[in-house]
PDB file of N, CA and C in Angstrom:
ATOM      1  N   UNK B1209      -0.801  35.747  -9.587  1.00 47.00           N
ATOM      2  CA  UNK B1209       0.418  35.815  -8.718  1.00 47.00           C
ATOM      3  C   UNK B1209       0.150  35.682  -7.171  1.00 47.00           C
ATOM      4  N   UNK B1210       0.771  34.825  -6.395  1.00 48.00           N
ATOM      5  CA  UNK B1210       0.464  34.797  -5.284  1.00 48.00           C
ATOM      6  C   UNK B1210       0.321  36.121  -4.384  1.00 48.00           C
ATOM      7  N   UNK B1211       1.583  36.718  -4.462  1.00 52.00           N
ATOM      8  CA  UNK B1211       1.673  38.112  -3.790  1.00 52.00           C
ATOM      9  C   UNK B1211       1.093  39.179  -4.300  1.00 52.00           C
ATOM     10  N   UNK B1212       0.350  39.197  -5.550  1.00 53.00           N
ATOM     11  CA  UNK B1212      -0.110  40.209  -6.125  1.00 53.00           C
ATOM     12  C   UNK B1212      -1.498  40.573  -5.439  1.00 53.00           C
ATOM     13  N   UNK B1213      -2.133  41.852  -6.162  1.00 62.00           N
ATOM     14  CA  UNK B1213      -3.387  42.406  -5.279  1.00 62.00           C
ATOM     15  C   UNK B1213      -4.581  41.794  -5.703  1.00 62.00           C
ATOM     16  N   UNK B1214      -4.524  40.638  -6.554  1.00 78.00           N
ATOM     17  CA  UNK B1214      -5.772  39.750  -7.102  1.00 78.00           C
ATOM     18  C   UNK B1214      -6.427  39.151  -5.966  1.00 78.00           C
ATOM     19  N   UNK B1215      -5.606  38.184  -5.533  1.00 82.00           N
ATOM     20  CA  UNK B1215      -6.064  37.333  -4.361  1.00 82.00           C
ATOM     21  C   UNK B1215      -6.726  37.993  -3.030  1.00 82.00           C
ATOM     22  N   UNK B1216      -5.836  39.145  -2.843  1.00 84.00           N
ATOM     23  CA  UNK B1216      -6.399  40.048  -1.659  1.00 84.00           C
ATOM     24  C   UNK B1216      -7.575  40.785  -1.722  1.00 84.00           C
ATOM     25  N   UNK B1217      -7.886  41.165  -3.044  1.00 87.00           N
ATOM     26  CA  UNK B1217      -9.054  41.846  -3.245  1.00 87.00           C
ATOM     27  C   UNK B1217     -10.443  40.795  -3.221  1.00 87.00           C
ATOM     28  N   UNK B1218      -9.989  39.501  -3.948  1.00 86.00           N
ATOM     29  CA  UNK B1218     -11.011  38.445  -3.807  1.00 86.00           C
ATOM     30  C   UNK B1218     -11.465  38.050  -2.347  1.00 86.00           C
ATOM     31  N   UNK B1219     -10.352  37.983  -1.621  1.00 85.00           N
ATOM     32  CA  UNK B1219     -10.767  37.408  -0.386  1.00 85.00           C
ATOM     33  C   UNK B1219     -11.512  38.487   0.609  1.00 85.00           C
ATOM     34  N   UNK B1220     -11.082  39.964   0.292  1.00 87.00           N
ATOM     35  CA  UNK B1220     -11.583  41.020   0.829  1.00 87.00           C
ATOM     36  C   UNK B1220     -13.348  41.081   0.684  1.00 87.00           C
ATOM     37  N   UNK B1221     -13.474  40.676  -0.532  1.00 88.00           N
ATOM     38  CA  UNK B1221     -14.928  40.569  -1.169  1.00 88.00           C
ATOM     39  C   UNK B1221     -15.761  39.441  -0.442  1.00 88.00           C
ATOM     40  N   UNK B1222     -15.068  38.372   0.048  1.00 85.00           N
ATOM     41  CA  UNK B1222     -15.772  37.384   1.001  1.00 85.00           C
ATOM     42  C   UNK B1222     -16.349  38.093   2.115  1.00 85.00           C
ATOM     43  N   UNK B1223     -15.747  39.251   2.737  1.00 85.00           N
ATOM     44  CA  UNK B1223     -16.085  39.704   3.895  1.00 85.00           C
ATOM     45  C   UNK B1223     -17.344  40.896   3.749  1.00 85.00           C
ATOM     46  N   UNK B1224     -17.798  40.921   2.517  1.00 88.00           N
ATOM     47  CA  UNK B1224     -18.770  41.710   2.243  1.00 88.00           C
ATOM     48  C   UNK B1224     -20.122  41.076   2.566  1.00 88.00           C
ATOM     49  N   UNK B1225     -21.206  42.068   2.964  1.00 87.00           N
ATOM     50  CA  UNK B1225     -22.553  41.347   3.444  1.00 87.00           C
ATOM     51  C   UNK B1225     -23.060  40.419   2.337  1.00 87.00           C
ATOM     52  N   UNK B1226     -23.039  40.820   1.000  1.00 87.00           N
ATOM     53  CA  UNK B1226     -23.233  40.062   0.186  1.00 87.00           C
ATOM     54  C   UNK B1226     -22.420  39.944  -1.035  1.00 87.00           C
ATOM     55  N   UNK B1227     -21.503  38.967  -0.831  1.00 88.00           N
ATOM     56  CA  UNK B1227     -20.377  38.799  -2.016  1.00 88.00           C
ATOM     57  C   UNK B1227     -20.990  38.421  -3.127  1.00 88.00           C
ATOM     58  N   UNK B1228     -20.694  38.571  -4.215  1.00 88.00           N
ATOM     59  CA  UNK B1228     -20.920  38.084  -5.551  1.00 88.00           C
ATOM     60  C   UNK B1228     -20.889  36.708  -5.720  1.00 88.00           C
ATOM     61  N   UNK B1229     -22.055  36.213  -6.373  1.00 80.00           N
ATOM     62  CA  UNK B1229     -21.904  34.561  -6.345  1.00 80.00           C
ATOM     63  C   UNK B1229     -20.901  34.041  -7.321  1.00 80.00           C
ATOM     64  N   UNK B1230     -20.488  34.785  -8.249  1.00 89.00           N
ATOM     65  CA  UNK B1230     -19.292  34.188  -8.980  1.00 89.00           C
ATOM     66  C   UNK B1230     -17.930  34.190  -8.392  1.00 89.00           C
ATOM     67  N   UNK B1231     -17.822  34.634  -7.199  1.00 92.00           N
ATOM     68  CA  UNK B1231     -16.702  34.625  -6.503  1.00 92.00           C
ATOM     69  C   UNK B1231     -16.185  33.395  -6.284  1.00 92.00           C
ATOM     70  N   UNK B1232     -17.392  32.521  -5.907  1.00 90.00           N
ATOM     71  CA  UNK B1232     -16.878  31.103  -5.355  1.00 90.00           C
ATOM     72  C   UNK B1232     -16.185  30.289  -6.534  1.00 90.00           C
ATOM     73  N   UNK B1233     -16.704  30.656  -7.868  1.00 93.00           N
ATOM     74  CA  UNK B1233     -16.221  29.933  -9.074  1.00 93.00           C
ATOM     75  C   UNK B1233     -14.511  30.476  -9.277  1.00 93.00           C
ATOM     76  N   UNK B1234     -14.343  31.826  -9.238  1.00 93.00           N
ATOM     77  CA  UNK B1234     -13.208  32.500  -9.350  1.00 93.00           C
ATOM     78  C   UNK B1234     -12.277  31.807  -8.215  1.00 93.00           C
ATOM     79  N   UNK B1235     -12.573  31.536  -6.961  1.00 92.00           N
ATOM     80  CA  UNK B1235     -11.512  31.111  -6.116  1.00 92.00           C
ATOM     81  C   UNK B1235     -11.500  29.517  -6.198  1.00 92.00           C
ATOM     82  N   UNK B1236     -12.530  28.871  -6.701  1.00 94.00           N
ATOM     83  CA  UNK B1236     -12.143  27.353  -7.086  1.00 94.00           C
ATOM     84  C   UNK B1236     -11.237  27.315  -8.295  1.00 94.00           C
ATOM     85  N   UNK B1237     -11.544  28.103  -9.274  1.00 93.00           N
ATOM     86  CA  UNK B1237     -10.573  28.210 -10.473  1.00 93.00           C
ATOM     87  C   UNK B1237      -8.918  28.362 -10.035  1.00 93.00           C
ATOM     88  N   UNK B1238      -8.922  29.284  -9.080  1.00 92.00           N
ATOM     89  CA  UNK B1238      -7.722  30.107  -8.717  1.00 92.00           C
ATOM     90  C   UNK B1238      -6.901  28.689  -7.871  1.00 92.00           C
ATOM     91  N   UNK B1239      -7.743  28.015  -6.976  1.00 92.00           N
ATOM     92  CA  UNK B1239      -7.047  27.033  -6.256  1.00 92.00           C
ATOM     93  C   UNK B1239      -6.621  25.889  -6.843  1.00 92.00           C
ATOM     94  N   UNK B1240      -6.738  25.798  -8.430  1.00 92.00           N
ATOM     95  CA  UNK B1240      -6.380  24.630  -9.116  1.00 92.00           C
ATOM     96  C   UNK B1240      -4.762  24.824  -9.415  1.00 92.00           C
ATOM     97  N   UNK B1241      -4.330  25.987  -9.144  1.00 91.00           N
ATOM     98  CA  UNK B1241      -2.897  26.135  -9.449  1.00 91.00           C
ATOM     99  C   UNK B1241      -2.048  26.160  -8.077  1.00 91.00           C
ATOM    100  N   UNK B1242      -0.850  25.766  -8.161  1.00 90.00           N
ATOM    101  CA  UNK B1242      -0.058  25.770  -6.709  1.00 90.00           C
ATOM    102  C   UNK B1242      -0.116  27.078  -6.233  1.00 90.00           C
ATOM    103  N   UNK B1243       0.280  28.325  -6.962  1.00 88.00           N
ATOM    104  CA  UNK B1243       0.442  29.522  -6.400  1.00 88.00           C
ATOM    105  C   UNK B1243      -1.027  29.938  -5.776  1.00 88.00           C
ATOM    106  N   UNK B1244      -2.233  29.652  -6.177  1.00 89.00           N
ATOM    107  CA  UNK B1244      -3.489  29.994  -5.713  1.00 89.00           C
ATOM    108  C   UNK B1244      -3.644  29.347  -4.370  1.00 89.00           C
ATOM    109  N   UNK B1245      -3.421  27.885  -4.452  1.00 91.00           N
ATOM    110  CA  UNK B1245      -3.332  27.283  -3.300  1.00 91.00           C
ATOM    111  C   UNK B1245      -2.640  27.741  -2.182  1.00 91.00           C
ATOM    112  N   UNK B1246      -1.397  28.038  -2.455  1.00 90.00           N
ATOM    113  CA  UNK B1246      -0.442  28.707  -1.441  1.00 90.00           C
ATOM    114  C   UNK B1246      -0.905  30.180  -0.880  1.00 90.00           C
ATOM    115  N   UNK B1247      -1.647  31.005  -1.804  1.00 89.00           N
ATOM    116  CA  UNK B1247      -2.055  32.137  -1.080  1.00 89.00           C
ATOM    117  C   UNK B1247      -3.286  31.828  -0.539  1.00 89.00           C
ATOM    118  N   UNK B1248      -4.194  30.826  -0.805  1.00 90.00           N
ATOM    119  CA  UNK B1248      -5.523  30.658   0.109  1.00 90.00           C
ATOM    120  C   UNK B1248      -4.865  29.895   1.518  1.00 90.00           C
ATOM    121  N   UNK B1249      -3.968  29.147   1.277  1.00 90.00           N
ATOM    122  CA  UNK B1249      -3.398  28.509   2.587  1.00 90.00           C
ATOM    123  C   UNK B1249      -2.535  29.347   3.474  1.00 90.00           C
ATOM    124  N   UNK B1250      -2.214  30.473   3.174  1.00 89.00           N
ATOM    125  CA  UNK B1250      -1.398  31.703   3.719  1.00 89.00           C
ATOM    126  C   UNK B1250      -2.188  31.986   5.035  1.00 89.00           C
ATOM    127  N   UNK B1251      -1.298  31.289   6.245  1.00 90.00           N
ATOM    128  CA  UNK B1251      -2.204  31.710   7.503  1.00 90.00           C
ATOM    129  C   UNK B1251      -2.421  33.220   7.818  1.00 90.00           C
ATOM    130  N   UNK B1252      -1.536  33.988   7.302  1.00 90.00           N
ATOM    131  CA  UNK B1252      -1.695  35.442   7.667  1.00 90.00           C
ATOM    132  C   UNK B1252      -2.727  36.179   7.050  1.00 90.00           C
ATOM    133  N   UNK B1253      -3.284  35.599   5.655  1.00 87.00           N
ATOM    134  CA  UNK B1253      -4.437  35.992   5.274  1.00 87.00           C
ATOM    135  C   UNK B1253      -5.784  35.592   5.817  1.00 87.00           C
ATOM    136  N   UNK B1254      -5.612  34.579   6.786  1.00 89.00           N
ATOM    137  CA  UNK B1254      -6.910  33.898   7.299  1.00 89.00           C
ATOM    138  C   UNK B1254      -8.183  33.582   6.179  1.00 89.00           C
ATOM    139  N   UNK B1255      -7.701  33.076   5.145  1.00 89.00           N
ATOM    140  CA  UNK B1255      -8.541  32.662   3.834  1.00 89.00           C
ATOM    141  C   UNK B1255      -9.423  31.818   4.140  1.00 89.00           C
ATOM    142  N   UNK B1256      -8.817  30.474   4.876  1.00 91.00           N
ATOM    143  CA  UNK B1256      -9.809  29.462   5.155  1.00 91.00           C
ATOM    144  C   UNK B1256     -10.826  29.846   6.112  1.00 91.00           C
ATOM    145  N   UNK B1257     -10.567  30.751   7.066  1.00 91.00           N
ATOM    146  CA  UNK B1257     -11.626  31.159   7.914  1.00 91.00           C
ATOM    147  C   UNK B1257     -12.777  32.158   7.334  1.00 91.00           C
ATOM    148  N   UNK B1258     -12.141  32.631   6.246  1.00 90.00           N
ATOM    149  CA  UNK B1258     -13.065  33.404   5.526  1.00 90.00           C
ATOM    150  C   UNK B1258     -13.938  32.734   4.641  1.00 90.00           C
ATOM    151  N   UNK B1259     -13.475  31.594   4.003  1.00 91.00           N
ATOM    152  CA  UNK B1259     -14.067  30.739   3.167  1.00 91.00           C
ATOM    153  C   UNK B1259     -15.258  29.762   4.115  1.00 91.00           C
ATOM    154  N   UNK B1260     -14.902  29.366   5.126  1.00 91.00           N
ATOM    155  CA  UNK B1260     -15.837  28.172   5.977  1.00 91.00           C
ATOM    156  C   UNK B1260     -17.060  29.043   5.954  1.00 91.00           C
ATOM    157  N   UNK B1261     -17.616  30.099   6.403  1.00 91.00           N
ATOM    158  CA  UNK B1261     -18.841  30.468   6.655  1.00 91.00           C
ATOM    159  C   UNK B1261     -19.737  30.402   5.189  1.00 91.00           C
ATOM    160  N   UNK B1262     -18.980  30.429   4.017  1.00 90.00           N
ATOM    161  CA  UNK B1262     -19.802  30.398   2.860  1.00 90.00           C
ATOM    162  C   UNK B1262     -19.948  28.826   2.435  1.00 90.00           C
ATOM    163  N   UNK B1263     -19.686  27.920   3.379  1.00 92.00           N
ATOM    164  CA  UNK B1263     -20.015  26.598   3.039  1.00 92.00           C
ATOM    165  C   UNK B1263     -21.348  26.230   3.513  1.00 92.00           C
ATOM    166  N   UNK B1264     -21.972  27.009   4.238  1.00 90.00           N
ATOM    167  CA  UNK B1264     -23.252  26.879   5.141  1.00 90.00           C
ATOM    168  C   UNK B1264     -24.300  26.948   4.336  1.00 90.00           C
ATOM    169  N   UNK B1265     -25.615  26.475   4.730  1.00 88.00           N
ATOM    170  CA  UNK B1265     -26.486  26.664   3.932  1.00 88.00           C
ATOM    171  C   UNK B1265     -27.124  27.986   3.547  1.00 88.00           C
ATOM    172  N   UNK B1266     -26.736  28.917   4.307  1.00 87.00           N
ATOM    173  CA  UNK B1266     -27.288  30.219   4.061  1.00 87.00           C
ATOM    174  C   UNK B1266     -26.835  31.104   2.997  1.00 87.00           C
ATOM    175  N   UNK B1267     -25.604  30.593   2.340  1.00 85.00           N
ATOM    176  CA  UNK B1267     -24.882  31.216   1.388  1.00 85.00           C
ATOM    177  C   UNK B1267     -25.664  30.742   0.103  1.00 85.00           C
ATOM    178  N   UNK B1268     -25.318  31.654  -0.937  1.00 89.00           N
ATOM    179  CA  UNK B1268     -25.889  31.394  -2.272  1.00 89.00           C
ATOM    180  C   UNK B1268     -25.342  30.109  -2.781  1.00 89.00           C
ATOM    181  N   UNK B1269     -26.038  29.303  -3.491  1.00 91.00           N
ATOM    182  CA  UNK B1269     -25.573  28.022  -3.996  1.00 91.00           C
ATOM    183  C   UNK B1269     -24.299  28.224  -4.945  1.00 91.00           C
ATOM    184  N   UNK B1270     -23.994  29.041  -5.855  1.00 92.00           N
ATOM    185  CA  UNK B1270     -22.825  29.269  -6.544  1.00 92.00           C
ATOM    186  C   UNK B1270     -21.560  29.544  -5.758  1.00 92.00           C
ATOM    187  N   UNK B1271     -21.708  30.435  -4.695  1.00 92.00           N
ATOM    188  CA  UNK B1271     -20.621  30.778  -3.747  1.00 92.00           C
ATOM    189  C   UNK B1271     -20.387  29.631  -2.932  1.00 92.00           C
ATOM    190  N   UNK B1272     -21.559  28.851  -2.506  1.00 93.00           N
ATOM    191  CA  UNK B1272     -21.103  27.705  -1.554  1.00 93.00           C
ATOM    192  C   UNK B1272     -20.303  26.476  -2.286  1.00 93.00           C
ATOM    193  N   UNK B1273     -20.858  26.397  -3.415  1.00 94.00           N
ATOM    194  CA  UNK B1273     -20.015  25.275  -4.421  1.00 94.00           C
ATOM    195  C   UNK B1273     -18.438  25.720  -4.492  1.00 94.00           C
ATOM    196  N   UNK B1274     -18.307  27.140  -4.902  1.00 93.00           N
ATOM    197  CA  UNK B1274     -17.082  27.526  -5.248  1.00 93.00           C
ATOM    198  C   UNK B1274     -16.166  27.438  -3.958  1.00 93.00           C
ATOM    199  N   UNK B1275     -16.741  27.772  -2.671  1.00 93.00           N
ATOM    200  CA  UNK B1275     -15.999  27.983  -1.486  1.00 93.00           C
ATOM    201  C   UNK B1275     -15.616  26.304  -1.143  1.00 93.00           C
ATOM    202  N   UNK B1276     -16.587  25.363  -1.456  1.00 95.00           N
ATOM    203  CA  UNK B1276     -16.230  23.969  -1.062  1.00 95.00           C
ATOM    204  C   UNK B1276     -15.204  23.461  -2.131  1.00 95.00           C
ATOM    205  N   UNK B1277     -15.267  23.884  -3.427  1.00 95.00           N
ATOM    206  CA  UNK B1277     -14.264  23.512  -4.235  1.00 95.00           C
ATOM    207  C   UNK B1277     -12.891  24.024  -4.015  1.00 95.00           C
ATOM    208  N   UNK B1278     -13.006  25.220  -3.595  1.00 95.00           N
ATOM    209  CA  UNK B1278     -11.537  25.876  -3.368  1.00 95.00           C
ATOM    210  C   UNK B1278     -11.045  25.083  -2.163  1.00 95.00           C
ATOM    211  N   UNK B1279     -11.655  24.821  -1.121  1.00 94.00           N
ATOM    212  CA  UNK B1279     -11.181  24.166   0.106  1.00 94.00           C
ATOM    213  C   UNK B1279     -10.648  22.735  -0.440  1.00 94.00           C
ATOM    214  N   UNK B1280     -11.511  22.095  -1.098  1.00 95.00           N
ATOM    215  CA  UNK B1280     -11.246  20.575  -1.738  1.00 95.00           C
ATOM    216  C   UNK B1280      -9.997  20.716  -2.362  1.00 95.00           C
ATOM    217  N   UNK B1281      -9.774  21.661  -3.286  1.00 94.00           N
ATOM    218  CA  UNK B1281      -8.631  21.614  -3.809  1.00 94.00           C
ATOM    219  C   UNK B1281      -7.315  21.954  -3.196  1.00 94.00           C
ATOM    220  N   UNK B1282      -7.621  22.756  -1.992  1.00 93.00           N
ATOM    221  CA  UNK B1282      -6.529  23.022  -1.239  1.00 93.00           C
ATOM    222  C   UNK B1282      -6.201  21.797  -0.435  1.00 93.00           C
ATOM    223  N   UNK B1283      -6.916  20.714  -0.198  1.00 91.00           N
ATOM    224  CA  UNK B1283      -6.477  19.589   0.393  1.00 91.00           C
ATOM    225  C   UNK B1283      -5.676  18.785  -0.290  1.00 91.00           C
ATOM    226  N   UNK B1284      -5.385  19.094  -1.557  1.00 82.00           N
ATOM    227  CA  UNK B1284      -4.225  18.371  -2.421  1.00 82.00           C
ATOM    228  C   UNK B1284      -2.910  19.105  -2.658  1.00 82.00           C
ATOM    229  N   UNK B1285      -2.924  20.131  -1.563  1.00 74.00           N
ATOM    230  CA  UNK B1285      -1.470  20.783  -1.649  1.00 74.00           C
ATOM    231  C   UNK B1285      -0.579  20.333  -0.696  1.00 74.00           C
ATOM    232  N   UNK B1286       0.496  19.796  -1.174  1.00 70.00           N
ATOM    233  CA  UNK B1286       1.360  18.979  -0.111  1.00 70.00           C
ATOM    234  C   UNK B1286       2.153  19.974   0.464  1.00 70.00           C
ATOM    235  N   UNK B1287       2.770  19.777   1.809  1.00 66.00           N
ATOM    236  CA  UNK B1287       3.350  20.390   2.673  1.00 66.00           C
ATOM    237  C   UNK B1287       4.657  21.277   2.033  1.00 66.00           C
ATOM    238  N   UNK B1288       4.518  22.492   1.791  1.00 58.00           N
ATOM    239  CA  UNK B1288       5.735  22.983   1.104  1.00 58.00           C
ATOM    240  C   UNK B1288       6.269  24.247   1.979  1.00 58.00           C
TER     241      UNK B1288
END
């Protein structure tokens, strides 16, 4: 659910020193549905700013792939 605690806790985990690698896959899967994309693109959550550092080479590969996949899926969200 877009306003539920699930997305907020996942986004908070991105700020940890060592986020779990499977977090990327969860966010990528979540971004495949409209509500997930809306939650990620919500400017008040600063989700995109939290995801961007995990697209760099220093991030674990699984997390990097998931972050890039989530951002890619968000590119298909039409203005609503």
